[in-house]
Structure formats: structure tokens, C-alpha cells
Amino acid sequence: METVSKSLVYMASLKELILSDCQLRDRGTEVLCEALIMCRQLTTLDLSNNRISEGGGRSLGELLEQHLTIQKIDIHWNS
């Protein structure tokens, strides 16, 4: 996951990211959210079925507070 998050820094024009069924869990979600701050054109994020619980949810909440362009987020089938 850290390799993916490092690559996202160079994808500032990314508009949609689908990472469903990737087993991110909380730690992967935290790392991903840190990288997504740089993707200022992101409007859609799908993190469904990744075993994300409270820790990852906090990271997503922090991301959404700072990232006002995200219009759609799918987090169904998580813990």
C-alpha cells in the first residue's frame, strides 16, 4: 500500500479511485488518506469491502474535512 500511496503524489489530476476488495484495513486506509490529500481533483473514492474500522474511519473523516472536491465516497461492507 505504501508504494501505491507514494505514486498517488504524482497523480494530482486523478479524478476517480476504486480500491474495493483490496484488504486495506485501518493502516492501509491511513497511509492512503495521507497521499490523497495531494490529489486535489479527486471526486470519487470507492473503498468498499476493505475491513476498515474506527481507525481508518477517522482517517477518512480527516481527509474529507480537508478535501472538499470529493463528492462521492463508497465505504459499504466495512467493519
PDB file of C-alpha atoms in Angstrom:
ATOM      1  CA  MET A   1       0.000   0.000   0.000  1.00  0.00           C
ATOM      2  CA  GLU A   2       2.819   2.437   0.738  1.00  0.00           C
ATOM      3  CA  THR A   3       4.081   2.067  -2.848  1.00  0.00           C
ATOM      4  CA  VAL A   4       0.636   2.959  -4.163  1.00  0.00           C
ATOM      5  CA  SER A   5       0.367   5.950  -1.842  1.00  0.00           C
ATOM      6  CA  LYS A   6       3.779   7.252  -2.963  1.00  0.00           C
ATOM      7  CA  SER A   7       2.628   7.011  -6.591  1.00  0.00           C
ATOM      8  CA  LEU A   8      -0.548   8.967  -5.855  1.00  0.00           C
ATOM      9  CA  VAL A   9       1.530  12.024  -5.005  1.00  0.00           C
ATOM     10  CA  TYR A  10       2.375  12.249  -8.725  1.00  0.00           C
ATOM     11  CA  MET A  11      -1.247  11.844  -9.818  1.00  0.00           C
ATOM     12  CA  ALA A  12      -2.595  15.248  -8.914  1.00  0.00           C
ATOM     13  CA  SER A  13      -5.155  15.089 -11.733  1.00  0.00           C
ATOM     14  CA  LEU A  14      -6.675  11.791 -10.549  1.00  0.00           C
ATOM     15  CA  LYS A  15     -10.471  12.110 -10.522  1.00  0.00           C
ATOM     16  CA  GLU A  16     -11.699   8.642  -9.569  1.00  0.00           C
ATOM     17  CA  LEU A  17     -10.075   5.954  -7.438  1.00  0.00           C
ATOM     18  CA  ILE A  18     -11.598   2.498  -6.995  1.00  0.00           C
ATOM     19  CA  LEU A  19      -9.876   0.286  -4.439  1.00  0.00           C
ATOM     20  CA  SER A  20     -12.702  -2.051  -3.468  1.00  0.00           C
ATOM     21  CA  ASP A  21     -11.851  -5.513  -2.139  1.00  0.00           C
ATOM     22  CA  CYS A  22      -8.165  -4.674  -1.537  1.00  0.00           C
ATOM     23  CA  GLN A  23      -7.994  -5.585   2.168  1.00  0.00           C
ATOM     24  CA  LEU A  24      -6.688  -2.133   3.086  1.00  0.00           C
ATOM     25  CA  ARG A  25      -7.733  -2.338   6.723  1.00  0.00           C
ATOM     26  CA  ASP A  26      -7.058   0.639   9.001  1.00  0.00           C
ATOM     27  CA  ARG A  27      -3.327   1.057   8.395  1.00  0.00           C
ATOM     28  CA  GLY A  28      -3.659   0.956   4.612  1.00  0.00           C
ATOM     29  CA  THR A  29      -6.505   3.451   4.785  1.00  0.00           C
ATOM     30  CA  GLU A  30      -4.433   5.801   6.952  1.00  0.00           C
ATOM     31  CA  VAL A  31      -1.493   5.710   4.506  1.00  0.00           C
ATOM     32  CA  LEU A  32      -3.830   6.142   1.535  1.00  0.00           C
ATOM     33  CA  CYS A  33      -5.594   9.147   3.076  1.00  0.00           C
ATOM     34  CA  GLU A  34      -2.282  10.888   3.692  1.00  0.00           C
ATOM     35  CA  ALA A  35      -1.419  10.524  -0.016  1.00  0.00           C
ATOM     36  CA  LEU A  36      -4.870  11.504  -1.280  1.00  0.00           C
ATOM     37  CA  ILE A  37      -4.515  14.989   0.169  1.00  0.00           C
ATOM     38  CA  MET A  38      -2.347  15.760  -2.885  1.00  0.00           C
ATOM     39  CA  CYS A  39      -4.987  14.542  -5.374  1.00  0.00           C
ATOM     40  CA  ARG A  40      -6.957  17.793  -5.466  1.00  0.00           C
ATOM     41  CA  GLN A  41      -9.149  16.832  -8.443  1.00  0.00           C
ATOM     42  CA  LEU A  42     -10.405  13.591  -6.870  1.00  0.00           C
ATOM     43  CA  THR A  43     -14.207  13.489  -6.882  1.00  0.00           C
ATOM     44  CA  THR A  44     -14.980   9.769  -6.399  1.00  0.00           C
ATOM     45  CA  LEU A  45     -13.475   7.308  -3.934  1.00  0.00           C
ATOM     46  CA  ASP A  46     -14.527   3.657  -3.587  1.00  0.00           C
ATOM     47  CA  LEU A  47     -13.079   1.844  -0.570  1.00  0.00           C
ATOM     48  CA  SER A  48     -15.824  -0.743  -0.192  1.00  0.00           C
ATOM     49  CA  ASN A  49     -15.128  -4.129   1.387  1.00  0.00           C
ATOM     50  CA  ASN A  50     -11.697  -3.334   2.847  1.00  0.00           C
ATOM     51  CA  ARG A  51     -12.159  -4.220   6.529  1.00  0.00           C
ATOM     52  CA  ILE A  52     -11.888  -0.578   7.527  1.00  0.00           C
ATOM     53  CA  SER A  53     -12.930   0.054  11.122  1.00  0.00           C
ATOM     54  CA  GLU A  54     -12.798   3.009  13.512  1.00  0.00           C
ATOM     55  CA  GLY A  55      -9.135   3.956  12.960  1.00  0.00           C
ATOM     56  CA  GLY A  56      -9.471   4.030   9.195  1.00  0.00           C
ATOM     57  CA  GLY A  57     -12.786   5.830   9.538  1.00  0.00           C
ATOM     58  CA  ARG A  58     -11.091   8.620  11.492  1.00  0.00           C
ATOM     59  CA  SER A  59      -8.511   8.994   8.714  1.00  0.00           C
ATOM     60  CA  LEU A  60     -11.287   9.173   6.119  1.00  0.00           C
ATOM     61  CA  GLY A  61     -13.068  11.814   8.180  1.00  0.00           C
ATOM     62  CA  GLU A  62      -9.912  13.917   8.360  1.00  0.00           C
ATOM     63  CA  LEU A  63      -9.427  13.540   4.609  1.00  0.00           C
ATOM     64  CA  LEU A  64     -12.972  14.680   3.893  1.00  0.00           C
ATOM     65  CA  GLU A  65     -12.590  17.730   6.145  1.00  0.00           C
ATOM     66  CA  GLN A  66      -9.582  18.885   4.104  1.00  0.00           C
ATOM     67  CA  HIS A  67     -10.539  17.611   0.659  1.00  0.00           C
ATOM     68  CA  LEU A  68     -13.654  19.458  -0.461  1.00  0.00           C
ATOM     69  CA  THR A  69     -13.720  18.136  -4.051  1.00  0.00           C
ATOM     70  CA  ILE A  70     -14.683  14.578  -3.063  1.00  0.00           C
ATOM     71  CA  GLN A  71     -18.367  14.279  -3.943  1.00  0.00           C
ATOM     72  CA  LYS A  72     -18.917  10.532  -3.722  1.00  0.00           C
ATOM     73  CA  ILE A  73     -17.393   8.006  -1.341  1.00  0.00           C
ATOM     74  CA  ASP A  74     -18.359   4.336  -1.108  1.00  0.00           C
ATOM     75  CA  ILE A  75     -17.417   2.615   2.139  1.00  0.00           C
ATOM     76  CA  HIS A  76     -20.020  -0.149   2.317  1.00  0.00           C
ATOM     77  CA  TRP A  77     -19.104  -3.643   3.546  1.00  0.00           C
ATOM     78  CA  ASN A  78     -16.501  -2.473   6.054  1.00  0.00           C
ATOM     79  CA  SER A  79     -16.262  -3.298   9.761  1.00  0.00           C
TER      80      SER A  79
END
